PDB file of C-alpha atoms and ligand atoms in Angstrom:
ATOM      1  CA  MET E   1      76.880-112.380  21.534  1.00 38.00           C
ATOM      2  CA  ASP E   2      76.196-109.637  18.981  1.00 39.00           C
ATOM      3  CA  ALA E   3      75.899-106.296  20.857  1.00 40.00           C
ATOM      4  CA  ALA E   4      72.965-105.296  18.663  1.00 42.00           C
ATOM      5  CA  ILE E   5      70.824-108.102  20.045  1.00 48.00           C
ATOM      6  CA  SER E   6      72.103-108.115  23.619  1.00 51.00           C
ATOM      7  CA  PRO E   7      69.778-106.789  26.316  1.00 57.00           C
ATOM      8  CA  GLN E   8      72.883-105.177  27.850  1.00 60.00           C
ATOM      9  CA  PRO E   9      73.706-101.555  27.049  1.00 58.00           C
ATOM     10  CA  THR E  10      75.911-101.039  24.020  1.00 59.00           C
ATOM     11  CA  PRO E  11      79.272 -99.561  25.137  1.00 58.00           C
ATOM     12  CA  HIS E  12      78.643 -95.940  24.122  1.00 66.00           C
ATOM     13  CA  PHE E  13      74.874 -95.850  24.425  1.00 75.00           C
ATOM     14  CA  GLU E  14      73.523 -92.358  24.979  1.00 82.00           C
ATOM     15  CA  ILE E  15      70.267 -92.188  26.912  1.00 84.00           C
ATOM     16  CA  PRO E  16      67.719 -90.475  24.635  1.00 83.00           C
ATOM     17  CA  LYS E  17      66.017 -87.284  25.864  1.00 86.00           C
ATOM     18  CA  GLY E  18      62.830 -87.807  27.871  1.00 92.00           C
ATOM     19  CA  VAL E  19      63.867 -91.331  28.883  1.00 96.00           C
ATOM     20  CA  PHE E  20      64.814 -92.818  32.257  1.00 97.00           C
ATOM     21  CA  ALA E  21      67.468 -95.578  32.368  1.00 97.00           C
ATOM     22  CA  GLN E  22      66.538 -97.888  35.268  1.00 97.00           C
ATOM     23  CA  THR E  23      68.016-101.031  36.791  1.00 98.00           C
ATOM     24  CA  VAL E  24      66.287-104.410  36.741  1.00 98.00           C
ATOM     25  CA  THR E  25      65.800-105.708  40.310  1.00 98.00           C
ATOM     26  CA  GLU E  26      63.881-108.944  39.722  1.00 98.00           C
ATOM     27  CA  VAL E  27      62.743-111.212  36.881  1.00 98.00           C
ATOM     28  CA  HIS E  28      60.323-114.105  37.239  1.00 98.00           C
ATOM     29  CA  HIS E  29      59.304-116.386  34.375  1.00 98.00           C
ATOM     30  CA  TYR E  30      55.806-117.793  34.858  1.00 97.00           C
ATOM     31  CA  THR E  31      55.581-119.878  31.683  1.00 97.00           C
ATOM     32  CA  ASP E  32      57.575-120.091  28.451  1.00 95.00           C
ATOM     33  CA  ARG E  33      55.304-117.267  27.164  1.00 95.00           C
ATOM     34  CA  LEU E  34      54.977-115.006  30.223  1.00 97.00           C
ATOM     35  CA  PHE E  35      57.270-113.206  32.664  1.00 97.00           C
ATOM     36  CA  LYS E  36      57.266-110.323  35.089  1.00 98.00           C
ATOM     37  CA  PHE E  37      60.115-107.933  35.832  1.00 98.00           C
ATOM     38  CA  ARG E  38      60.716-105.181  38.346  1.00 98.00           C
ATOM     39  CA  ILE E  39      62.896-102.102  37.934  1.00 98.00           C
ATOM     40  CA  THR E  40      64.059 -99.262  40.175  1.00 98.00           C
ATOM     41  CA  ARG E  41      61.696 -96.306  40.254  1.00 98.00           C
ATOM     42  CA  PRO E  42      62.987 -92.830  39.393  1.00 96.00           C
ATOM     43  CA  GLU E  43      62.308 -90.513  42.326  1.00 94.00           C
ATOM     44  CA  SER E  44      60.556 -87.980  40.117  1.00 95.00           C
ATOM     45  CA  PHE E  45      58.282 -90.547  38.400  1.00 97.00           C
ATOM     46  CA  ARG E  46      54.589 -90.192  39.303  1.00 97.00           C
ATOM     47  CA  PHE E  47      51.729 -92.130  37.724  1.00 97.00           C
ATOM     48  CA  ARG E  48      48.111 -93.030  38.390  1.00 96.00           C
ATOM     49  CA  SER E  49      47.355 -96.718  38.986  1.00 97.00           C
ATOM     50  CA  GLY E  50      46.214 -98.231  35.664  1.00 97.00           C
ATOM     51  CA  GLU E  51      48.428 -96.060  33.430  1.00 96.00           C
ATOM     52  CA  PHE E  52      51.050 -97.335  30.990  1.00 96.00           C
ATOM     53  CA  VAL E  53      54.560 -96.241  29.980  1.00 97.00           C
ATOM     54  CA  MET E  54      56.764 -96.957  26.978  1.00 96.00           C
ATOM     55  CA  ILE E  55      59.522 -99.484  27.701  1.00 97.00           C
ATOM     56  CA  GLY E  56      62.662-100.172  25.656  1.00 96.00           C
ATOM     57  CA  LEU E  57      66.218-101.506  25.872  1.00 96.00           C
ATOM     58  CA  PRO E  58      69.528 -99.709  25.395  1.00 93.00           C
ATOM     59  CA  ASN E  59      70.567-102.118  22.651  1.00 89.00           C
ATOM     60  CA  ALA E  60      70.255-100.050  19.497  1.00 86.00           C
ATOM     61  CA  GLU E  61      70.846 -96.482  18.379  1.00 84.00           C
ATOM     62  CA  LYS E  62      67.100 -96.067  17.990  1.00 88.00           C
ATOM     63  CA  PRO E  63      65.614 -98.328  20.671  1.00 91.00           C
ATOM     64  CA  VAL E  64      62.260-100.020  20.050  1.00 94.00           C
ATOM     65  CA  PHE E  65      59.661 -98.933  22.634  1.00 95.00           C
ATOM     66  CA  ARG E  66      56.413-100.751  23.457  1.00 95.00           C
ATOM     67  CA  ALA E  67      53.514 -99.814  25.754  1.00 95.00           C
ATOM     68  CA  TYR E  68      53.550-101.559  29.147  1.00 96.00           C
ATOM     69  CA  SER E  69      50.993-101.017  31.880  1.00 97.00           C
ATOM     70  CA  VAL E  70      52.601-100.407  35.245  1.00 97.00           C
ATOM     71  CA  ALA E  71      51.544-103.456  37.269  1.00 98.00           C
ATOM     72  CA  SER E  72      52.700-102.135  40.647  1.00 97.00           C
ATOM     73  CA  PRO E  73      50.640 -99.700  42.700  1.00 94.00           C
ATOM     74  CA  ALA E  74      51.420 -95.980  42.771  1.00 92.00           C
ATOM     75  CA  TRP E  75      52.834 -96.262  46.323  1.00 93.00           C
ATOM     76  CA  ASP E  76      55.384 -99.003  45.501  1.00 95.00           C
ATOM     77  CA  GLU E  77      59.095 -98.101  45.656  1.00 96.00           C
ATOM     78  CA  GLU E  78      59.779-100.121  42.495  1.00 98.00           C
ATOM     79  CA  LEU E  79      57.949-100.517  39.184  1.00 98.00           C
ATOM     80  CA  GLU E  80      56.604-103.881  38.054  1.00 98.00           C
ATOM     81  CA  PHE E  81      55.664-105.008  34.537  1.00 98.00           C
ATOM     82  CA  TYR E  82      54.108-108.203  33.171  1.00 97.00           C
ATOM     83  CA  SER E  83      55.068-109.256  29.671  1.00 96.00           C
ATOM     84  CA  ILE E  84      54.386-111.779  26.982  1.00 95.00           C
ATOM     85  CA  LYS E  85      57.327-113.180  24.977  1.00 95.00           C
ATOM     86  CA  VAL E  86      56.495-112.685  21.317  1.00 93.00           C
ATOM     87  CA  PRO E  87      58.597-115.044  19.161  1.00 92.00           C
ATOM     88  CA  GLY E  88      60.677-112.748  16.941  1.00 92.00           C
ATOM     89  CA  GLY E  89      59.127-109.674  18.611  1.00 93.00           C
ATOM     90  CA  PRO E  90      61.464-106.677  18.165  1.00 93.00           C
ATOM     91  CA  LEU E  91      61.399-105.835  21.897  1.00 95.00           C
ATOM     92  CA  THR E  92      60.268-108.932  23.797  1.00 95.00           C
ATOM     93  CA  GLU E  93      62.730-111.249  22.016  1.00 95.00           C
ATOM     94  CA  HIS E  94      65.468-109.353  23.918  1.00 95.00           C
ATOM     95  CA  LEU E  95      63.513-108.153  26.944  1.00 97.00           C
ATOM     96  CA  GLN E  96      62.798-111.762  27.975  1.00 97.00           C
ATOM     97  CA  LYS E  97      66.556-112.246  28.503  1.00 97.00           C
ATOM     98  CA  ILE E  98      67.019-109.408  31.029  1.00 97.00           C
ATOM     99  CA  GLN E  99      68.599-110.203  34.380  1.00 97.00           C
ATOM    100  CA  PRO E 100      68.814-108.268  37.659  1.00 98.00           C
ATOM    101  CA  GLY E 101      71.395-105.483  37.220  1.00 97.00           C
ATOM    102  CA  ASP E 102      70.583-104.895  33.522  1.00 97.00           C
ATOM    103  CA  THR E 103      69.312-101.541  32.252  1.00 97.00           C
ATOM    104  CA  VAL E 104      65.765-100.934  30.966  1.00 97.00           C
ATOM    105  CA  LEU E 105      64.654 -97.667  29.340  1.00 97.00           C
ATOM    106  CA  MET E 106      61.370 -96.024  30.223  1.00 98.00           C
ATOM    107  CA  ARG E 107      59.885 -92.915  28.614  1.00 97.00           C
ATOM    108  CA  LYS E 108      59.133 -90.323  31.272  1.00 97.00           C
ATOM    109  CA  LYS E 109      55.451 -89.696  30.594  1.00 96.00           C
ATOM    110  CA  PRO E 110      52.822 -92.173  31.798  1.00 96.00           C
ATOM    111  CA  THR E 111      49.349 -92.103  30.215  1.00 94.00           C
ATOM    112  CA  GLY E 112      46.213 -94.210  29.814  1.00 94.00           C
ATOM    113  CA  THR E 113      42.457 -94.501  30.118  1.00 94.00           C
ATOM    114  CA  LEU E 114      42.182 -97.316  32.682  1.00 97.00           C
ATOM    115  CA  VAL E 115      42.110 -94.897  35.587  1.00 96.00           C
ATOM    116  CA  LEU E 116      39.578 -94.380  38.351  1.00 97.00           C
ATOM    117  CA  ASP E 117      39.204 -90.715  37.328  1.00 96.00           C
ATOM    118  CA  ALA E 118      37.635 -91.777  34.008  1.00 97.00           C
ATOM    119  CA  LEU E 119      34.769 -93.595  35.764  1.00 98.00           C
ATOM    120  CA  LEU E 120      31.620 -92.124  37.264  1.00 98.00           C
ATOM    121  CA  PRO E 121      30.980 -93.081  40.899  1.00 97.00           C
ATOM    122  CA  GLY E 122      29.457 -96.551  41.365  1.00 98.00           C
ATOM    123  CA  LYS E 123      29.223 -99.462  43.794  1.00 98.00           C
ATOM    124  CA  ARG E 124      30.744-102.443  41.975  1.00 98.00           C
ATOM    125  CA  LEU E 125      33.813-102.265  39.749  1.00 98.00           C
ATOM    126  CA  TYR E 126      34.472-105.016  37.194  1.00 98.00           C
ATOM    127  CA  MET E 127      37.987-105.335  35.794  1.00 98.00           C
ATOM    128  CA  PHE E 128      37.862-107.564  32.697  1.00 98.00           C
ATOM    129  CA  SER E 129      41.230-108.938  31.556  1.00 97.00           C
ATOM    130  CA  THR E 130      42.660-111.581  29.263  1.00 97.00           C
ATOM    131  CA  GLY E 131      46.320-112.705  29.122  1.00 96.00           C
ATOM    132  CA  THR E 132      48.768-109.929  30.060  1.00 96.00           C
ATOM    133  CA  GLY E 133      45.814-107.511  30.124  1.00 96.00           C
ATOM    134  CA  ILE E 134      45.699-108.181  33.863  1.00 97.00           C
ATOM    135  CA  ALA E 135      48.741-105.873  34.354  1.00 97.00           C
ATOM    136  CA  PRO E 136      46.970-102.515  34.905  1.00 98.00           C
ATOM    137  CA  PHE E 137      44.554-104.229  37.291  1.00 98.00           C
ATOM    138  CA  ALA E 138      47.479-105.677  39.275  1.00 98.00           C
ATOM    139  CA  SER E 139      48.195-102.017  40.023  1.00 98.00           C
ATOM    140  CA  LEU E 140      44.598-100.917  40.632  1.00 98.00           C
ATOM    141  CA  VAL E 141      43.638-103.755  43.003  1.00 98.00           C
ATOM    142  CA  ARG E 142      46.557-102.717  45.230  1.00 97.00           C
ATOM    143  CA  ASP E 143      45.527 -99.047  45.299  1.00 96.00           C
ATOM    144  CA  PRO E 144      43.530 -97.988  48.394  1.00 96.00           C
ATOM    145  CA  GLU E 145      41.636 -95.435  46.276  1.00 96.00           C
ATOM    146  CA  THR E 146      39.930 -98.310  44.432  1.00 98.00           C
ATOM    147  CA  TYR E 147      38.303 -99.412  47.716  1.00 97.00           C
ATOM    148  CA  GLU E 148      37.508 -95.824  48.709  1.00 97.00           C
ATOM    149  CA  LYS E 149      35.496 -95.475  45.508  1.00 98.00           C
ATOM    150  CA  PHE E 150      33.912 -98.947  45.213  1.00 98.00           C
ATOM    151  CA  ASP E 151      32.279-101.338  47.691  1.00 98.00           C
ATOM    152  CA  GLU E 152      33.096-104.415  45.618  1.00 98.00           C
ATOM    153  CA  VAL E 153      35.828-105.146  43.058  1.00 98.00           C
ATOM    154  CA  ILE E 154      35.545-108.092  40.664  1.00 98.00           C
ATOM    155  CA  LEU E 155      38.748-108.930  38.802  1.00 98.00           C
ATOM    156  CA  THR E 156      38.123-111.313  35.906  1.00 98.00           C
ATOM    157  CA  HIS E 157      41.032-113.022  34.172  1.00 98.00           C
ATOM    158  CA  THR E 158      40.677-115.357  31.209  1.00 98.00           C
ATOM    159  CA  CYS E 159      43.634-117.241  29.761  1.00 97.00           C
ATOM    160  CA  ARG E 160      44.169-120.009  27.258  1.00 97.00           C
ATOM    161  CA  GLU E 161      45.854-122.278  29.835  1.00 97.00           C
ATOM    162  CA  VAL E 162      45.605-122.812  33.594  1.00 98.00           C
ATOM    163  CA  ALA E 163      49.328-122.037  34.153  1.00 98.00           C
ATOM    164  CA  GLU E 164      48.748-118.550  32.724  1.00 98.00           C
ATOM    165  CA  LEU E 165      46.500-117.662  35.656  1.00 98.00           C
ATOM    166  CA  ALA E 166      49.426-117.842  38.123  1.00 98.00           C
ATOM    167  CA  TYR E 167      50.465-114.178  37.998  1.00 98.00           C
ATOM    168  CA  GLY E 168      46.921-113.016  38.801  1.00 98.00           C
ATOM    169  CA  GLU E 169      46.655-115.550  41.622  1.00 98.00           C
ATOM    170  CA  ASP E 170      49.932-114.248  43.100  1.00 98.00           C
ATOM    171  CA  ILE E 171      48.732-110.639  42.857  1.00 98.00           C
ATOM    172  CA  VAL E 172      45.396-111.352  44.551  1.00 98.00           C
ATOM    173  CA  ARG E 173      47.133-113.270  47.360  1.00 98.00           C
ATOM    174  CA  ILE E 174      49.742-110.506  47.857  1.00 96.00           C
ATOM    175  CA  CYS E 175      46.967-107.912  47.815  1.00 97.00           C
ATOM    176  CA  LYS E 176      44.887-109.709  50.432  1.00 96.00           C
ATOM    177  CA  GLU E 177      47.953-110.061  52.704  1.00 96.00           C
ATOM    178  CA  ASP E 178      49.083-106.459  52.159  1.00 95.00           C
ATOM    179  CA  PRO E 179      49.159-104.265  55.305  1.00 93.00           C
ATOM    180  CA  LEU E 180      47.874-101.242  53.367  1.00 91.00           C
ATOM    181  CA  VAL E 181      44.996-102.690  51.303  1.00 95.00           C
ATOM    182  CA  GLY E 182      44.553-106.214  52.702  1.00 96.00           C
ATOM    183  CA  GLU E 183      41.876-105.106  55.127  1.00 95.00           C
ATOM    184  CA  PHE E 184      39.665-103.902  52.246  1.00 95.00           C
ATOM    185  CA  ALA E 185      40.745-106.358  49.553  1.00 96.00           C
ATOM    186  CA  GLY E 186      40.303-109.321  51.911  1.00 95.00           C
ATOM    187  CA  GLU E 187      36.549-108.950  51.868  1.00 93.00           C
ATOM    188  CA  ARG E 188      35.791-106.842  48.829  1.00 97.00           C
ATOM    189  CA  LEU E 189      38.097-108.096  46.062  1.00 98.00           C
ATOM    190  CA  ARG E 190      36.794-111.119  44.144  1.00 98.00           C
ATOM    191  CA  HIS E 191      38.835-112.986  41.551  1.00 98.00           C
ATOM    192  CA  TYR E 192      36.926-114.703  38.729  1.00 98.00           C
ATOM    193  CA  THR E 193      39.102-116.867  36.476  1.00 98.00           C
ATOM    194  CA  THR E 194      38.208-118.733  33.306  1.00 98.00           C
ATOM    195  CA  VAL E 195      40.318-120.863  30.946  1.00 98.00           C
ATOM    196  CA  THR E 196      39.473-121.525  27.308  1.00 98.00           C
ATOM    197  CA  ARG E 197      41.874-124.117  25.902  1.00 98.00           C
ATOM    198  CA  GLU E 198      42.279-126.601  28.751  1.00 96.00           C
ATOM    199  CA  PRO E 199      39.838-128.327  31.088  1.00 96.00           C
ATOM    200  CA  PHE E 200      38.984-126.018  34.016  1.00 97.00           C
ATOM    201  CA  ALA E 201      36.070-125.442  36.389  1.00 95.00           C
ATOM    202  CA  ARG E 202      35.000-122.375  34.366  1.00 96.00           C
ATOM    203  CA  SER E 203      35.840-122.781  30.687  1.00 96.00           C
ATOM    204  CA  GLN E 204      34.350-119.829  28.844  1.00 96.00           C
ATOM    205  CA  ARG E 205      35.428-116.592  27.255  1.00 98.00           C
ATOM    206  CA  ILE E 206      34.438-113.657  29.473  1.00 98.00           C
ATOM    207  CA  THR E 207      32.176-112.315  26.724  1.00 98.00           C
ATOM    208  CA  ASP E 208      30.207-115.588  26.770  1.00 98.00           C
ATOM    209  CA  ALA E 209      30.119-115.639  30.583  1.00 98.00           C
ATOM    210  CA  LEU E 210      28.566-112.144  30.479  1.00 98.00           C
ATOM    211  CA  THR E 211      26.040-112.718  27.705  1.00 98.00           C
ATOM    212  CA  SER E 212      24.932-116.100  29.066  1.00 98.00           C
ATOM    213  CA  GLY E 213      24.823-114.717  32.615  1.00 98.00           C
ATOM    214  CA  THR E 214      26.958-117.530  34.085  1.00 98.00           C
ATOM    215  CA  ILE E 215      29.342-115.030  35.708  1.00 98.00           C
ATOM    216  CA  PHE E 216      26.469-113.452  37.654  1.00 98.00           C
ATOM    217  CA  GLU E 217      25.218-116.891  38.736  1.00 98.00           C
ATOM    218  CA  HIS E 218      28.714-117.958  39.845  1.00 97.00           C
ATOM    219  CA  LEU E 219      29.315-114.735  41.783  1.00 98.00           C
ATOM    220  CA  GLY E 220      25.795-114.415  43.142  1.00 98.00           C
ATOM    221  CA  VAL E 221      25.399-110.836  41.922  1.00 98.00           C
ATOM    222  CA  PRO E 222      22.656-109.219  39.828  1.00 98.00           C
ATOM    223  CA  LYS E 223      23.352-108.715  36.126  1.00 98.00           C
ATOM    224  CA  ILE E 224      25.236-105.545  35.195  1.00 98.00           C
ATOM    225  CA  ASP E 225      23.199-102.432  35.951  1.00 98.00           C
ATOM    226  CA  PRO E 226      24.413 -99.012  34.735  1.00 98.00           C
ATOM    227  CA  ALA E 227      23.121 -97.415  37.948  1.00 98.00           C
ATOM    228  CA  VAL E 228      25.696 -99.198  40.130  1.00 98.00           C
ATOM    229  CA  ASP E 229      28.160-101.209  38.014  1.00 98.00           C
ATOM    230  CA  ARG E 230      31.329 -99.925  36.347  1.00 98.00           C
ATOM    231  CA  GLY E 231      33.747-101.707  34.005  1.00 98.00           C
ATOM    232  CA  MET E 232      37.356-101.565  32.863  1.00 98.00           C
ATOM    233  CA  ILE E 233      38.604-103.697  29.954  1.00 98.00           C
ATOM    234  CA  CYS E 234      42.142-104.770  29.016  1.00 97.00           C
ATOM    235  CA  GLY E 235      43.149-107.493  26.569  1.00 95.00           C
ATOM    236  CA  SER E 236      43.756-108.086  22.861  1.00 93.00           C
ATOM    237  CA  MET E 237      42.157-105.774  20.321  1.00 94.00           C
ATOM    238  CA  ALA E 238      39.478-108.351  19.482  1.00 96.00           C
ATOM    239  CA  MET E 239      38.714-108.895  23.168  1.00 96.00           C
ATOM    240  CA  LEU E 240      38.480-105.124  23.768  1.00 96.00           C
ATOM    241  CA  ASN E 241      36.014-104.677  20.918  1.00 97.00           C
ATOM    242  CA  ASP E 242      33.858-107.660  21.824  1.00 98.00           C
ATOM    243  CA  THR E 243      33.749-106.912  25.558  1.00 98.00           C
ATOM    244  CA  LYS E 244      32.995-103.249  24.843  1.00 98.00           C
ATOM    245  CA  ALA E 245      30.008-104.325  22.697  1.00 98.00           C
ATOM    246  CA  VAL E 246      28.771-106.609  25.495  1.00 98.00           C
ATOM    247  CA  LEU E 247      28.996-103.806  28.090  1.00 98.00           C
ATOM    248  CA  GLU E 248      27.179-101.442  25.750  1.00 98.00           C
ATOM    249  CA  GLY E 249      24.478-104.112  25.585  1.00 98.00           C
ATOM    250  CA  PHE E 250      24.095-103.590  29.360  1.00 98.00           C
ATOM    251  CA  ASP E 251      23.706 -99.823  28.657  1.00 98.00           C
ATOM    252  CA  LEU E 252      27.149 -98.878  29.966  1.00 98.00           C
ATOM    253  CA  ILE E 253      28.763 -95.887  28.227  1.00 98.00           C
ATOM    254  CA  GLU E 254      32.468 -95.533  27.483  1.00 98.00           C
ATOM    255  CA  GLY E 255      34.279 -92.825  29.442  1.00 97.00           C
ATOM    256  CA  ALA E 256      37.565 -90.960  29.069  1.00 92.00           C
ATOM    257  CA  ASN E 257      39.777 -88.801  31.281  1.00 90.00           C
ATOM    258  CA  ASN E 258      37.966 -85.625  30.171  1.00 93.00           C
ATOM    259  CA  ALA E 259      34.486 -87.201  30.119  1.00 96.00           C
ATOM    260  CA  PRO E 260      34.001 -89.932  32.765  1.00 97.00           C
ATOM    261  CA  GLY E 261      31.595 -92.744  31.871  1.00 98.00           C
ATOM    262  CA  THR E 262      30.425 -96.105  33.162  1.00 98.00           C
ATOM    263  CA  PHE E 263      33.200 -98.163  31.527  1.00 98.00           C
ATOM    264  CA  VAL E 264      36.691 -97.602  30.094  1.00 98.00           C
ATOM    265  CA  VAL E 265      38.846 -99.480  27.583  1.00 97.00           C
ATOM    266  CA  GLU E 266      42.651 -99.691  27.428  1.00 90.00           C
ATOM    267  CA  ARG E 267      43.774 -97.646  24.465  1.00 74.00           C
ATOM    268  CA  ALA E 268      47.508 -98.405  24.820  1.00 64.00           C
ATOM    269  CA  PHE E 269      47.749-100.952  22.090  1.00 59.00           C
ATOM    270  CA  VAL E 270      45.734 -99.207  19.392  1.00 43.00           C
ATOM    271  CA  ASP E 271      48.155 -99.082  16.428  1.00 37.00           C
TER     272      ASP E 271
HETATM  273  P1  A2P U 301      40.219-118.359  23.093  1.00 76.55           P
HETATM  274  O1  A2P U 301      41.141-119.403  23.598  1.00 76.55           O
HETATM  275  O2  A2P U 301      38.814-118.848  22.897  1.00 76.55           O
HETATM  276  O3  A2P U 301      40.751-117.637  21.866  1.00 76.55           O
HETATM  277  P2  A2P U 301      45.063-114.360  23.552  1.00 76.55           P
HETATM  278  O4  A2P U 301      46.275-114.995  24.157  1.00 76.55           O
HETATM  279  O5  A2P U 301      44.774-114.780  22.151  1.00 76.55           O
HETATM  280  O6  A2P U 301      45.002-112.869  23.751  1.00 76.55           O
HETATM  281  O7  A2P U 301      43.841-114.957  24.406  1.00 76.55           O
HETATM  282  C1  A2P U 301      43.761-114.827  25.788  1.00 76.55           C
HETATM  283  C2  A2P U 301      42.366-115.244  26.211  1.00 76.55           C
HETATM  284  O8  A2P U 301      41.427-114.321  25.647  1.00 76.55           O
HETATM  285  C3  A2P U 301      41.983-116.616  25.675  1.00 76.55           C
HETATM  286  O9  A2P U 301      41.320-117.301  26.723  1.00 76.55           O
HETATM  287  C4  A2P U 301      41.073-116.296  24.520  1.00 76.55           C
HETATM  288  O10 A2P U 301      40.082-117.271  24.269  1.00 76.55           O
HETATM  289  C5  A2P U 301      40.407-115.031  24.973  1.00 76.55           C
HETATM  290  N1  A2P U 301      39.939-114.231  23.843  1.00 76.55           N
HETATM  291  C6  A2P U 301      40.531-114.084  22.640  1.00 76.55           C
HETATM  292  N2  A2P U 301      39.805-113.288  21.835  1.00 76.55           N
HETATM  293  C7  A2P U 301      38.724-112.918  22.539  1.00 76.55           C
HETATM  294  C8  A2P U 301      37.594-112.107  22.242  1.00 76.55           C
HETATM  295  N3  A2P U 301      37.443-111.529  21.062  1.00 76.55           N
HETATM  296  N4  A2P U 301      36.660-111.943  23.211  1.00 76.55           N
HETATM  297  C9  A2P U 301      36.800-112.530  24.417  1.00 76.55           C
HETATM  298  N5  A2P U 301      37.842-113.323  24.757  1.00 76.55           N
HETATM  299  C10 A2P U 301      38.795-113.520  23.822  1.00 76.55           C
END
C-alpha cells in the first residue's frame, strides 16, 4: 500500500505543534456510510460536552484536518467520534480504514457553540439532529449537567434510512443504563426518530414535523414556547438553516457563548 494513502503513520512523521497523537481503541461500522471510533484521551485534554475538535491522520506531511464533535461525555476516559464515509473525501477515505492500535491526530483546542452555557435557563431542551449531527448530542445526553439544567430532554434524529438510526439508539440505551446519568435519563430523556427515504412509523423531515405540529402531537407536549423551551441544532448546512428559520418562527433567538439565547446552531462546518 502507498504510504501516502495509508492510515498508518509514515515512517518519519513528526507530530505537528499543537496536536495530540492518540491511539485508536475501538472502531465500529454501523453501515457502509457510517462508523464510530474511539481513541485514548490525553490527560490534559478538557472539553465541554457538545464541543468539537479537529481530527486528522499522520499520513501526509501536511495532514488534512476536519471538524468532529466529541460524541463521548466530558467524564469519559476515552474520546468517541461518529463519522460519515465520504467517497473520495480527503480525510474520511482513509479514516474509515483505521483499526485499533493506529494513530489519530487531534488538535489540542476544542471549541463550539452547542454547549449548555450558550443557552438561557429553560425547562425542556430539544436537540435536533440529522445524520452524523447526532454526535454532539451523544455527548450532551450523557452529561449530568444537562439534567441539572433541564427537566426534559428531547433528542430528535432524522436519517435517510432506518439502519442509520442505530448509533442514536445505542447511545440512548447506554445512557439510560448508565450508573451516572441513567437515573435522570431513564425518565427525562426522550428519543424522537424520523426516516425520510424508507418506510417508517414517522416519515418526515424534522422541519415538517415542527411546522405541521406532528412532533408535539406524537410527544404529547405543547408547541415550542420561548418561555420554557430551548433548542440545539446539528446537521447539514441546509438543515441548520431551515431548522433555524423554523425555531425563529416560534420566537426563539439564537445564542452564543458570549450572549446566551434560546437556541444554538452548530457552527463547526461553516466553510
Ligand atoms: P431527505 O431525505 O428528505 O433529504 P443528509 O444525509 O442529506 O444530510 O440527510 C440526512 C437527513 O436530513 C435526511 O433524512 C434528509 O431528508 C434530512 N434533511 C436534508 N436536508 C434537510 C433540510 N434542509 N431540512 C431538514 N431536514 C433535511
